[in-house]
PDB file of C-alpha atoms in Angstrom:
ATOM      1  CA  MET A   1      99.933  77.234  75.895  1.00  0.00           C
ATOM      2  CA  PRO A   2     101.417  80.693  76.708  1.00  0.00           C
ATOM      3  CA  GLY A   3      99.616  82.450  73.835  1.00  0.00           C
ATOM      4  CA  HIS A   4      96.013  81.214  74.842  1.00  0.00           C
ATOM      5  CA  SER A   5      94.026  83.483  77.201  1.00  0.00           C
ATOM      6  CA  TRP A   6      92.253  80.278  78.562  1.00  0.00           C
ATOM      7  CA  GLY A   7      95.499  78.294  79.177  1.00  0.00           C
ATOM      8  CA  ARG A   8      96.342  77.223  82.737  1.00  0.00           C
ATOM      9  CA  ILE A   9      99.031  79.479  84.392  1.00  0.00           C
ATOM     10  CA  GLU A  10     101.920  77.285  85.373  1.00  0.00           C
ATOM     11  CA  ILE A  11     104.557  78.659  87.780  1.00  0.00           C
ATOM     12  CA  PRO A  12     107.241  76.026  88.780  1.00  0.00           C
ATOM     13  CA  VAL A  13     107.120  74.931  92.464  1.00  0.00           C
ATOM     14  CA  ARG A  14     110.721  76.033  92.839  1.00  0.00           C
ATOM     15  CA  VAL A  15     109.732  79.607  92.055  1.00  0.00           C
ATOM     16  CA  TRP A  16     107.155  79.562  94.766  1.00  0.00           C
ATOM     17  CA  GLU A  17     109.698  78.503  97.189  1.00  0.00           C
ATOM     18  CA  GLN A  18     112.243  81.358  96.355  1.00  0.00           C
ATOM     19  CA  GLN A  19     112.705  84.014  98.932  1.00  0.00           C
ATOM     20  CA  ASP A  20     111.583  86.817  96.758  1.00  0.00           C
ATOM     21  CA  THR A  21     108.404  85.113  95.900  1.00  0.00           C
ATOM     22  CA  GLN A  22     107.721  84.243  99.604  1.00  0.00           C
ATOM     23  CA  ARG A  23     108.238  87.902 100.426  1.00  0.00           C
ATOM     24  CA  LEU A  24     105.604  88.765  97.987  1.00  0.00           C
ATOM     25  CA  LEU A  25     103.197  86.345  99.499  1.00  0.00           C
ATOM     26  CA  ARG A  26     103.755  87.511 103.131  1.00  0.00           C
ATOM     27  CA  GLU A  27     103.281  91.110 102.194  1.00  0.00           C
ATOM     28  CA  ARG A  28     100.243  90.206  99.975  1.00  0.00           C
ATOM     29  CA  ASP A  29     101.865  92.056  97.009  1.00  0.00           C
ATOM     30  CA  ILE A  30      99.274  90.985  94.353  1.00  0.00           C
ATOM     31  CA  ALA A  31     100.939  93.198  91.780  1.00  0.00           C
ATOM     32  CA  GLY A  32     104.239  91.442  92.386  1.00  0.00           C
ATOM     33  CA  LEU A  33     102.504  87.956  91.979  1.00  0.00           C
ATOM     34  CA  PHE A  34     100.802  89.071  88.835  1.00  0.00           C
ATOM     35  CA  ARG A  35     104.283  90.206  87.451  1.00  0.00           C
ATOM     36  CA  LEU A  36     105.616  86.846  88.495  1.00  0.00           C
ATOM     37  CA  ALA A  37     102.886  85.099  86.366  1.00  0.00           C
ATOM     38  CA  GLN A  38     103.722  87.441  83.579  1.00  0.00           C
ATOM     39  CA  ALA A  39     107.428  86.411  83.775  1.00  0.00           C
ATOM     40  CA  HIS A  40     106.209  82.790  83.171  1.00  0.00           C
ATOM     41  CA  GLY A  41     104.204  83.542  79.996  1.00  0.00           C
ATOM     42  CA  ALA A  42     100.860  84.816  81.266  1.00  0.00           C
ATOM     43  CA  SER A  43      99.389  87.853  79.608  1.00  0.00           C
ATOM     44  CA  GLN A  44      96.952  90.279  81.395  1.00  0.00           C
ATOM     45  CA  THR A  45      94.052  88.555  79.522  1.00  0.00           C
ATOM     46  CA  ARG A  46      95.223  85.077  80.707  1.00  0.00           C
ATOM     47  CA  ILE A  47      95.553  86.323  84.321  1.00  0.00           C
ATOM     48  CA  ALA A  48      92.004  87.897  83.932  1.00  0.00           C
ATOM     49  CA  SER A  49      90.575  84.611  82.506  1.00  0.00           C
ATOM     50  CA  ALA A  50      92.281  82.500  85.318  1.00  0.00           C
ATOM     51  CA  THR A  51      91.242  84.526  88.211  1.00  0.00           C
ATOM     52  CA  GLY A  52      87.923  85.796  87.017  1.00  0.00           C
ATOM     53  CA  ILE A  53      88.853  89.440  87.405  1.00  0.00           C
ATOM     54  CA  ALA A  54      88.185  91.938  84.690  1.00  0.00           C
ATOM     55  CA  GLN A  55      91.276  92.731  82.606  1.00  0.00           C
ATOM     56  CA  GLY A  56      90.896  96.378  83.407  1.00  0.00           C
ATOM     57  CA  ARG A  57      91.139  95.718  87.121  1.00  0.00           C
ATOM     58  CA  VAL A  58      94.109  93.379  86.379  1.00  0.00           C
ATOM     59  CA  SER A  59      95.736  96.253  84.736  1.00  0.00           C
ATOM     60  CA  GLU A  60      94.926  98.700  87.668  1.00  0.00           C
ATOM     61  CA  ILE A  61      96.457  96.062  90.298  1.00  0.00           C
ATOM     62  CA  LEU A  62      99.589  95.723  88.173  1.00  0.00           C
ATOM     63  CA  SER A  63     100.030  99.508  88.092  1.00  0.00           C
ATOM     64  CA  ARG A  64      99.268  99.609  91.926  1.00  0.00           C
ATOM     65  CA  ARG A  65      96.316 101.895  91.309  1.00  0.00           C
ATOM     66  CA  ARG A  66      94.081  99.194  92.795  1.00  0.00           C
ATOM     67  CA  MET A  67      94.769  97.149  95.995  1.00  0.00           C
ATOM     68  CA  VAL A  68      93.464  93.798  96.874  1.00  0.00           C
ATOM     69  CA  SER A  69      92.467  93.101 100.444  1.00  0.00           C
ATOM     70  CA  SER A  70      89.292  90.839 100.170  1.00  0.00           C
ATOM     71  CA  LEU A  71      89.996  87.294 101.184  1.00  0.00           C
ATOM     72  CA  GLU A  72      87.465  85.993  98.694  1.00  0.00           C
ATOM     73  CA  LEU A  73      89.370  87.780  95.823  1.00  0.00           C
ATOM     74  CA  MET A  74      92.735  86.521  97.111  1.00  0.00           C
ATOM     75  CA  GLU A  75      91.261  82.854  97.055  1.00  0.00           C
ATOM     76  CA  ARG A  76      90.364  83.376  93.409  1.00  0.00           C
ATOM     77  CA  ILE A  77      93.834  84.736  92.667  1.00  0.00           C
ATOM     78  CA  ALA A  78      95.425  81.817  94.449  1.00  0.00           C
ATOM     79  CA  ASP A  79      93.403  79.264  92.652  1.00  0.00           C
ATOM     80  CA  GLY A  80      93.934  81.005  89.316  1.00  0.00           C
ATOM     81  CA  LEU A  81      97.685  80.907  89.700  1.00  0.00           C
ATOM     82  CA  ALA A  82      97.634  77.307  90.825  1.00  0.00           C
ATOM     83  CA  MET A  83      99.255  78.284  94.085  1.00  0.00           C
ATOM     84  CA  PRO A  84     100.555  75.368  96.176  1.00  0.00           C
ATOM     85  CA  ASP A  85      99.309  75.057  99.770  1.00  0.00           C
ATOM     86  CA  PRO A  86     102.550  76.242 101.474  1.00  0.00           C
ATOM     87  CA  SER A  87     102.386  79.404  99.312  1.00  0.00           C
ATOM     88  CA  ARG A  88      98.650  79.856 100.128  1.00  0.00           C
ATOM     89  CA  ALA A  89      99.519  79.745 103.825  1.00  0.00           C
ATOM     90  CA  LEU A  90     101.986  82.479 103.435  1.00  0.00           C
ATOM     91  CA  LEU A  91      99.311  84.586 101.840  1.00  0.00           C
ATOM     92  CA  GLY A  92      97.030  83.900 104.903  1.00  0.00           C
ATOM     93  CA  LEU A  93      94.799  81.455 103.016  1.00  0.00           C
ATOM     94  CA  ALA A  94      93.573  77.924 104.019  1.00  0.00           C
ATOM     95  CA  PRO A  95      94.926  75.021 101.926  1.00  0.00           C
ATOM     96  CA  ARG A  96      92.773  74.039  98.958  1.00  0.00           C
ATOM     97  CA  GLN A  97      91.966  70.625 100.617  1.00  0.00           C
ATOM     98  CA  THR A  98      92.284  69.809 104.389  1.00  0.00           C
ATOM     99  CA  PRO A  99      94.248  66.694 105.440  1.00  0.00           C
ATOM    100  CA  LEU A 100      91.053  64.898 106.581  1.00  0.00           C
ATOM    101  CA  ALA A 101      89.458  65.510 103.161  1.00  0.00           C
ATOM    102  CA  THR A 102      92.676  64.200 101.432  1.00  0.00           C
ATOM    103  CA  GLU A 103      92.687  61.073 103.653  1.00  0.00           C
ATOM    104  CA  ARG A 104      88.985  60.344 102.887  1.00  0.00           C
ATOM    105  CA  SER A 105      89.643  60.756  99.088  1.00  0.00           C
ATOM    106  CA  ALA A 106      92.502  58.436  99.367  1.00  0.00           C
ATOM    107  CA  VAL A 107      90.575  55.861 101.114  1.00  0.00           C
ATOM    108  CA  ALA A 108      87.784  56.088  98.650  1.00  0.00           C
ATOM    109  CA  GLY A 109      90.279  55.878  95.776  1.00  0.00           C
ATOM    110  CA  ASP A 110      89.024  59.271  94.483  1.00  0.00           C
ATOM    111  CA  THR A 111      91.908  61.159  92.803  1.00  0.00           C
ATOM    112  CA  ASN A 112      89.596  63.932  91.675  1.00  0.00           C
ATOM    113  CA  PRO A 113      88.021  65.695  94.844  1.00  0.00           C
ATOM    114  CA  ALA A 114      84.781  67.400  94.407  1.00  0.00           C
ATOM    115  CA  PRO A 115      85.103  71.090  93.869  1.00  0.00           C
ATOM    116  CA  ARG A 116      84.331  73.470  96.626  1.00  0.00           C
ATOM    117  CA  PRO A 117      80.802  74.925  96.688  1.00  0.00           C
ATOM    118  CA  LYS A 118      80.654  78.407  95.230  1.00  0.00           C
ATOM    119  CA  THR A 119      79.189  81.323  97.143  1.00  0.00           C
ATOM    120  CA  SER A 120      76.048  82.794  95.434  1.00  0.00           C
ATOM    121  CA  GLY A 121      76.940  85.949  93.707  1.00  0.00           C
ATOM    122  CA  VAL A 122      73.610  87.433  94.791  1.00  0.00           C
ATOM    123  CA  ASP A 123      74.364  86.541  98.432  1.00  0.00           C
ATOM    124  CA  GLU A 124      77.853  88.105  98.110  1.00  0.00           C
ATOM    125  CA  GLN A 125      76.353  91.413  96.797  1.00  0.00           C
ATOM    126  CA  VAL A 126      73.785  91.563  99.542  1.00  0.00           C
ATOM    127  CA  ARG A 127      76.466  91.026 102.197  1.00  0.00           C
ATOM    128  CA  GLU A 128      78.587  93.775 100.568  1.00  0.00           C
ATOM    129  CA  ARG A 129      75.608  96.228 100.554  1.00  0.00           C
ATOM    130  CA  LEU A 130      74.862  95.500 104.301  1.00  0.00           C
ATOM    131  CA  GLU A 131      78.660  96.322 104.930  1.00  0.00           C
ATOM    132  CA  ILE A 132      78.315  99.548 102.863  1.00  0.00           C
ATOM    133  CA  ALA A 133      75.309 100.692 104.960  1.00  0.00           C
ATOM    134  CA  SER A 134      77.604 100.607 108.051  1.00  0.00           C
ATOM    135  CA  ILE A 135      80.004 103.179 106.808  1.00  0.00           C
ATOM    136  CA  ASP A 136      79.367 106.635 108.331  1.00  0.00           C
ATOM    137  CA  SER A 137      81.208 109.822 109.284  1.00  0.00           C
ATOM    138  CA  ALA A 138      82.044 108.431 112.597  1.00  0.00           C
ATOM    139  CA  LEU A 139      84.018 105.664 111.113  1.00  0.00           C
ATOM    140  CA  VAL A 140      85.781 108.130 108.799  1.00  0.00           C
ATOM    141  CA  ARG A 141      86.893 110.077 111.846  1.00  0.00           C
ATOM    142  CA  LEU A 142      88.201 106.945 113.331  1.00  0.00           C
ATOM    143  CA  PHE A 143      90.245 106.235 110.293  1.00  0.00           C
ATOM    144  CA  GLU A 144      91.569 109.781 110.329  1.00  0.00           C
ATOM    145  CA  GLU A 145      92.568 109.384 114.077  1.00  0.00           C
ATOM    146  CA  GLN A 146      94.415 106.157 113.209  1.00  0.00           C
ATOM    147  CA  THR A 147      96.240 107.871 110.450  1.00  0.00           C
ATOM    148  CA  GLN A 148      97.204 110.678 112.737  1.00  0.00           C
ATOM    149  CA  ASN A 149      98.406 108.243 115.322  1.00  0.00           C
ATOM    150  CA  LEU A 150     100.602 106.487 112.711  1.00  0.00           C
ATOM    151  CA  ARG A 151     101.892 109.782 111.651  1.00  0.00           C
ATOM    152  CA  LEU A 152     102.955 110.712 115.256  1.00  0.00           C
ATOM    153  CA  ILE A 153     104.596 107.412 115.833  1.00  0.00           C
ATOM    154  CA  ASP A 154     106.378 107.689 112.526  1.00  0.00           C
ATOM    155  CA  ARG A 155     107.892 110.965 113.678  1.00  0.00           C
ATOM    156  CA  LYS A 156     109.282 109.343 116.805  1.00  0.00           C
ATOM    157  CA  LEU A 157     110.303 105.859 115.429  1.00  0.00           C
ATOM    158  CA  GLY A 158     110.526 105.981 111.727  1.00  0.00           C
ATOM    159  CA  ALA A 159     109.112 104.074 108.839  1.00  0.00           C
ATOM    160  CA  HIS A 160     110.907 100.828 109.576  1.00  0.00           C
ATOM    161  CA  TYR A 161     108.494 100.087 112.480  1.00  0.00           C
ATOM    162  CA  LEU A 162     105.247 101.211 110.806  1.00  0.00           C
ATOM    163  CA  LEU A 163     105.181 100.421 107.066  1.00  0.00           C
ATOM    164  CA  ALA A 164     103.299  97.120 107.237  1.00  0.00           C
ATOM    165  CA  GLN A 165     100.767  98.492 109.650  1.00  0.00           C
ATOM    166  CA  SER A 166     100.198 101.580 107.482  1.00  0.00           C
ATOM    167  CA  GLN A 167      99.890  99.430 104.492  1.00  0.00           C
ATOM    168  CA  ALA A 168      97.099  97.267 106.055  1.00  0.00           C
ATOM    169  CA  HIS A 169      95.297 100.619 107.117  1.00  0.00           C
ATOM    170  CA  VAL A 170      95.327 101.839 103.492  1.00  0.00           C
ATOM    171  CA  GLN A 171      94.190  98.411 102.130  1.00  0.00           C
ATOM    172  CA  GLN A 172      91.224  98.402 104.515  1.00  0.00           C
ATOM    173  CA  MET A 173      90.086 101.936 103.477  1.00  0.00           C
ATOM    174  CA  HIS A 174      90.689 101.344  99.884  1.00  0.00           C
ATOM    175  CA  GLU A 175      88.536  98.236  99.987  1.00  0.00           C
ATOM    176  CA  LEU A 176      85.712 100.078 101.775  1.00  0.00           C
ATOM    177  CA  LEU A 177      85.915 103.086  99.456  1.00  0.00           C
ATOM    178  CA  SER A 178      85.407 100.723  96.465  1.00  0.00           C
ATOM    179  CA  ARG A 179      82.309  99.426  97.973  1.00  0.00           C
ATOM    180  CA  SER A 180      80.777 102.586  99.363  1.00  0.00           C
ATOM    181  CA  ILE A 181      77.817 104.564  98.120  1.00  0.00           C
ATOM    182  CA  PRO A 182      78.597 107.981  96.374  1.00  0.00           C
ATOM    183  CA  GLY A 183      77.949 110.942  98.603  1.00  0.00           C
ATOM    184  CA  THR A 184      79.350 112.968 101.421  1.00  0.00           C
ATOM    185  CA  VAL A 185      80.621 110.087 103.480  1.00  0.00           C
ATOM    186  CA  ARG A 186      82.337 108.497 100.407  1.00  0.00           C
ATOM    187  CA  ARG A 187      84.173 111.904  99.792  1.00  0.00           C
ATOM    188  CA  GLY A 188      85.224 111.974 103.355  1.00  0.00           C
ATOM    189  CA  LEU A 189      86.513 108.563 103.246  1.00  0.00           C
ATOM    190  CA  ALA A 190      88.421 109.357 100.029  1.00  0.00           C
ATOM    191  CA  ARG A 191      89.995 112.235 101.847  1.00  0.00           C
ATOM    192  CA  ALA A 192      91.145 110.001 104.659  1.00  0.00           C
ATOM    193  CA  LEU A 193      92.551 107.466 102.236  1.00  0.00           C
ATOM    194  CA  ALA A 194      94.425 110.079 100.387  1.00  0.00           C
ATOM    195  CA  GLU A 195      96.105 111.203 103.510  1.00  0.00           C
ATOM    196  CA  ALA A 196      96.934 107.676 104.712  1.00  0.00           C
ATOM    197  CA  ALA A 197      98.193 106.545 101.347  1.00  0.00           C
ATOM    198  CA  SER A 198     100.427 109.803 101.244  1.00  0.00           C
ATOM    199  CA  LEU A 199     101.863 108.777 104.666  1.00  0.00           C
ATOM    200  CA  THR A 200     102.442 105.179 103.408  1.00  0.00           C
ATOM    201  CA  GLY A 201     103.989 106.481 100.277  1.00  0.00           C
ATOM    202  CA  TRP A 202     106.428 108.606 102.302  1.00  0.00           C
ATOM    203  CA  GLN A 203     107.329 105.652 104.610  1.00  0.00           C
ATOM    204  CA  ALA A 204     107.987 103.411 101.612  1.00  0.00           C
ATOM    205  CA  LEU A 205     110.244 106.142 100.140  1.00  0.00           C
ATOM    206  CA  ASP A 206     112.011 106.247 103.496  1.00  0.00           C
ATOM    207  CA  ALA A 207     112.503 102.544 103.292  1.00  0.00           C
ATOM    208  CA  GLY A 208     114.081 102.856  99.881  1.00  0.00           C
ATOM    209  CA  ARG A 209     111.112 101.149  98.077  1.00  0.00           C
ATOM    210  CA  LEU A 210     110.643 103.679  95.288  1.00  0.00           C
ATOM    211  CA  ALA A 211     108.121 101.805  93.097  1.00  0.00           C
ATOM    212  CA  THR A 212     105.965 100.966  96.078  1.00  0.00           C
ATOM    213  CA  SER A 213     106.144 104.515  97.313  1.00  0.00           C
ATOM    214  CA  TRP A 214     105.019 105.813  93.821  1.00  0.00           C
ATOM    215  CA  GLY A 215     102.093 103.322  93.730  1.00  0.00           C
ATOM    216  CA  TYR A 216     100.806 104.647  97.127  1.00  0.00           C
ATOM    217  CA  TYR A 217     101.087 108.178  95.944  1.00  0.00           C
ATOM    218  CA  GLU A 218      98.994 107.336  92.857  1.00  0.00           C
ATOM    219  CA  ILE A 219      96.453 105.848  95.271  1.00  0.00           C
ATOM    220  CA  ALA A 220      96.535 109.128  97.281  1.00  0.00           C
ATOM    221  CA  LYS A 221      96.120 111.258  94.180  1.00  0.00           C
ATOM    222  CA  SER A 222      93.174 109.167  92.838  1.00  0.00           C
ATOM    223  CA  ALA A 223      91.473 109.405  96.266  1.00  0.00           C
ATOM    224  CA  ALA A 224      92.134 113.063  96.621  1.00  0.00           C
ATOM    225  CA  GLN A 225      90.587 113.767  93.248  1.00  0.00           C
ATOM    226  CA  GLU A 226      87.581 111.868  94.180  1.00  0.00           C
ATOM    227  CA  SER A 227      87.320 113.634  97.621  1.00  0.00           C
ATOM    228  CA  GLY A 228      87.172 117.033  95.792  1.00  0.00           C
ATOM    229  CA  ASP A 229      89.477 118.590  98.170  1.00  0.00           C
ATOM    230  CA  PRO A 230      92.133 120.776  96.306  1.00  0.00           C
ATOM    231  CA  THR A 231      94.360 121.061  99.293  1.00  0.00           C
ATOM    232  CA  VAL A 232      94.826 117.411  99.834  1.00  0.00           C
ATOM    233  CA  LEU A 233      95.332 116.881  95.975  1.00  0.00           C
ATOM    234  CA  ALA A 234      98.061 119.553  95.969  1.00  0.00           C
ATOM    235  CA  HIS A 235      99.818 118.173  99.001  1.00  0.00           C
ATOM    236  CA  VAL A 236      99.951 114.588  97.902  1.00  0.00           C
ATOM    237  CA  SER A 237     100.833 115.562  94.340  1.00  0.00           C
ATOM    238  CA  ALA A 238     103.647 117.613  95.404  1.00  0.00           C
ATOM    239  CA  GLU A 239     105.005 115.231  98.005  1.00  0.00           C
ATOM    240  CA  GLN A 240     105.170 112.630  95.273  1.00  0.00           C
ATOM    241  CA  VAL A 241     108.037 114.644  93.594  1.00  0.00           C
ATOM    242  CA  HIS A 242     110.409 113.283  96.243  1.00  0.00           C
ATOM    243  CA  VAL A 243     110.129 109.932  94.595  1.00  0.00           C
ATOM    244  CA  LEU A 244     111.221 111.522  91.356  1.00  0.00           C
ATOM    245  CA  LEU A 245     114.051 113.211  93.055  1.00  0.00           C
ATOM    246  CA  ASP A 246     115.284 109.992  94.534  1.00  0.00           C
ATOM    247  CA  SER A 247     115.029 108.460  91.056  1.00  0.00           C
ATOM    248  CA  GLY A 248     117.064 111.151  89.496  1.00  0.00           C
ATOM    249  CA  ARG A 249     114.240 112.811  87.700  1.00  0.00           C
ATOM    250  CA  ASN A 250     114.816 116.274  88.954  1.00  0.00           C
ATOM    251  CA  GLY A 251     113.523 118.213  85.961  1.00  0.00           C
ATOM    252  CA  GLU A 252     110.206 116.198  85.999  1.00  0.00           C
ATOM    253  CA  ALA A 253     109.954 116.973  89.708  1.00  0.00           C
ATOM    254  CA  LEU A 254     110.125 120.641  89.041  1.00  0.00           C
ATOM    255  CA  ALA A 255     107.477 120.289  86.363  1.00  0.00           C
ATOM    256  CA  VAL A 256     105.153 118.656  88.751  1.00  0.00           C
ATOM    257  CA  LEU A 257     105.588 121.417  91.355  1.00  0.00           C
ATOM    258  CA  ARG A 258     105.080 124.178  88.786  1.00  0.00           C
ATOM    259  CA  ALA A 259     101.781 122.544  87.659  1.00  0.00           C
ATOM    260  CA  THR A 260     100.693 122.592  91.240  1.00  0.00           C
ATOM    261  CA  HIS A 261     101.450 126.314  91.615  1.00  0.00           C
ATOM    262  CA  ASP A 262      99.755 127.073  88.260  1.00  0.00           C
ATOM    263  CA  GLY A 263      96.624 125.092  89.175  1.00  0.00           C
ATOM    264  CA  GLU A 264      95.012 125.756  92.577  1.00  0.00           C
ATOM    265  CA  GLY A 265      98.170 127.394  94.012  1.00  0.00           C
ATOM    266  CA  LYS A 266      96.900 130.774  94.933  1.00  0.00           C
ATOM    267  CA  SER A 267      93.828 129.627  96.626  1.00  0.00           C
ATOM    268  CA  LEU A 268      95.520 127.099  99.048  1.00  0.00           C
ATOM    269  CA  PRO A 269      96.099 127.824 102.763  1.00  0.00           C
ATOM    270  CA  ALA A 270      99.196 129.937 103.348  1.00  0.00           C
ATOM    271  CA  LEU A 271     100.983 127.134 105.228  1.00  0.00           C
ATOM    272  CA  LEU A 272     100.654 124.804 102.280  1.00  0.00           C
ATOM    273  CA  ARG A 273     101.772 127.387  99.776  1.00  0.00           C
ATOM    274  CA  SER A 274     104.849 127.992 102.010  1.00  0.00           C
ATOM    275  CA  TRP A 275     105.676 124.330 102.089  1.00  0.00           C
ATOM    276  CA  LEU A 276     105.179 124.138  98.178  1.00  0.00           C
ATOM    277  CA  TRP A 277     107.647 126.990  97.671  1.00  0.00           C
ATOM    278  CA  ALA A 278     110.183 125.357 100.050  1.00  0.00           C
ATOM    279  CA  ALA A 279     109.806 122.127  98.126  1.00  0.00           C
ATOM    280  CA  GLU A 280     110.410 123.936  94.816  1.00  0.00           C
ATOM    281  CA  GLY A 281     113.566 125.539  96.376  1.00  0.00           C
ATOM    282  CA  GLU A 282     114.892 122.104  97.205  1.00  0.00           C
ATOM    283  CA  VAL A 283     114.259 120.838  93.647  1.00  0.00           C
ATOM    284  CA  ARG A 284     115.875 123.969  92.085  1.00  0.00           C
ATOM    285  CA  ALA A 285     118.830 123.537  94.358  1.00  0.00           C
ATOM    286  CA  SER A 286     119.152 119.989  93.071  1.00  0.00           C
ATOM    287  CA  LEU A 287     119.247 121.352  89.504  1.00  0.00           C
ATOM    288  CA  GLY A 288     121.913 123.944  90.343  1.00  0.00           C
ATOM    289  CA  GLN A 289     119.538 126.930  89.889  1.00  0.00           C
ATOM    290  CA  GLU A 290     120.835 129.029  92.830  1.00  0.00           C
ATOM    291  CA  PRO A 291     119.070 132.244  92.025  1.00  0.00           C
ATOM    292  CA  GLU A 292     115.700 130.518  91.502  1.00  0.00           C
ATOM    293  CA  CYS A 293     116.276 128.520  94.690  1.00  0.00           C
ATOM    294  CA  ARG A 294     116.874 131.646  96.738  1.00  0.00           C
ATOM    295  CA  LYS A 295     113.744 133.329  95.321  1.00  0.00           C
ATOM    296  CA  ALA A 296     111.604 130.151  96.044  1.00  0.00           C
ATOM    297  CA  MET A 297     112.817 130.148  99.703  1.00  0.00           C
ATOM    298  CA  GLU A 298     112.103 133.828 100.113  1.00  0.00           C
ATOM    299  CA  TYR A 299     108.594 133.146  98.984  1.00  0.00           C
ATOM    300  CA  ALA A 300     108.290 130.308 101.509  1.00  0.00           C
ATOM    301  CA  PHE A 301     109.402 132.531 104.440  1.00  0.00           C
ATOM    302  CA  ALA A 302     107.054 135.317 103.316  1.00  0.00           C
ATOM    303  CA  LEU A 303     104.062 133.072 103.138  1.00  0.00           C
ATOM    304  CA  LEU A 304     104.789 131.131 106.355  1.00  0.00           C
ATOM    305  CA  PRO A 305     101.999 132.128 108.903  1.00  0.00           C
ATOM    306  CA  ARG A 306     102.894 133.331 112.348  1.00  0.00           C
ATOM    307  CA  GLN A 307     100.858 130.575 113.838  1.00  0.00           C
ATOM    308  CA  SER A 308     102.479 127.618 111.967  1.00  0.00           C
ATOM    309  CA  VAL A 309     100.098 124.988 113.337  1.00  0.00           C
ATOM    310  CA  ASP A 310      97.040 124.556 111.173  1.00  0.00           C
ATOM    311  CA  LEU A 311      94.667 121.883 112.444  1.00  0.00           C
ATOM    312  CA  SER A 312      93.185 121.467 109.151  1.00  0.00           C
ATOM    313  CA  LEU A 313      96.501 120.316 107.817  1.00  0.00           C
ATOM    314  CA  PRO A 314      97.617 117.678 110.186  1.00  0.00           C
ATOM    315  CA  PHE A 315     100.031 116.219 107.623  1.00  0.00           C
ATOM    316  CA  LEU A 316     102.195 119.526 107.608  1.00  0.00           C
ATOM    317  CA  MET A 317     104.849 120.436 110.111  1.00  0.00           C
ATOM    318  CA  LEU A 318     106.516 123.610 109.053  1.00  0.00           C
ATOM    319  CA  ASP A 319     107.866 126.685 110.941  1.00  0.00           C
ATOM    320  CA  ASP A 320     110.865 129.021 110.795  1.00  0.00           C
ATOM    321  CA  THR A 321     113.264 126.253 112.168  1.00  0.00           C
ATOM    322  CA  HIS A 322     112.108 123.847 109.456  1.00  0.00           C
ATOM    323  CA  LEU A 323     112.668 126.301 106.786  1.00  0.00           C
ATOM    324  CA  MET A 324     116.039 127.275 107.968  1.00  0.00           C
ATOM    325  CA  ARG A 325     117.142 123.598 107.904  1.00  0.00           C
ATOM    326  CA  TRP A 326     115.596 123.273 104.509  1.00  0.00           C
TER     327      TRP A 326
END
């Protein structure tokens, strides 16, 4: 029954066969699949009960503040949503029962095959802890280099060619961050995740996927806050205003930028401060505030360093030419 948190989630087979649903499966869009379950009467409590995921985490997945990349967790989600085998295959999972096992059950006249053996929770935790121990600063640097390579390719080819690859990159780091031990390495990984999620958010925005873009910027802000790096936090927070601009929320975009200026603004690197003022100039122009726009751009030019390349800010490309075009 729809109102019972312990009731079975039933999504019609025809819905699993629809193109929109199959796209969610191919992209491993778990938030989209949970919304699909909600559209068929499942509450967050019911999804949590069916999948064995805490309701708080279900809420985070729905709001795209938490991503799912673990195959073990996807198996639980597929089972909880009673996903048919063709849909499981699109999600990258094995069928619930192999053809050989089905044939043997049919020969034996057994219509209720034995359940799959469950992995020991203790064994699973031990494996995860061993994985955690392998995360070090060298791995974080590799992630940062991968993000920079994606950034450089994006500048040449555009988001269309890279969005799926960037999404997988973010998923991998997000999963590792959730299982890493607090400390210097975790903060470094959080910083790397913030930069990668911000890049992916920009690519999603470029592809016209506003809700997806917003979700990646939320991941970026959360990771930046954990990293303790005010520069990265200011950048990803300010870059998110372009999602608001594309959504027609220009006044709210300006409020976000003003909050960034009033926060850590004066302590930020000059190149980033110049970029922030240029972004504010763009927003004020969209609001028809011509005098304020000119003033913001004057600040941007005044703050722009003579050496406009800052290796500590690989996510920024800004010089006199860029500002003139802006």
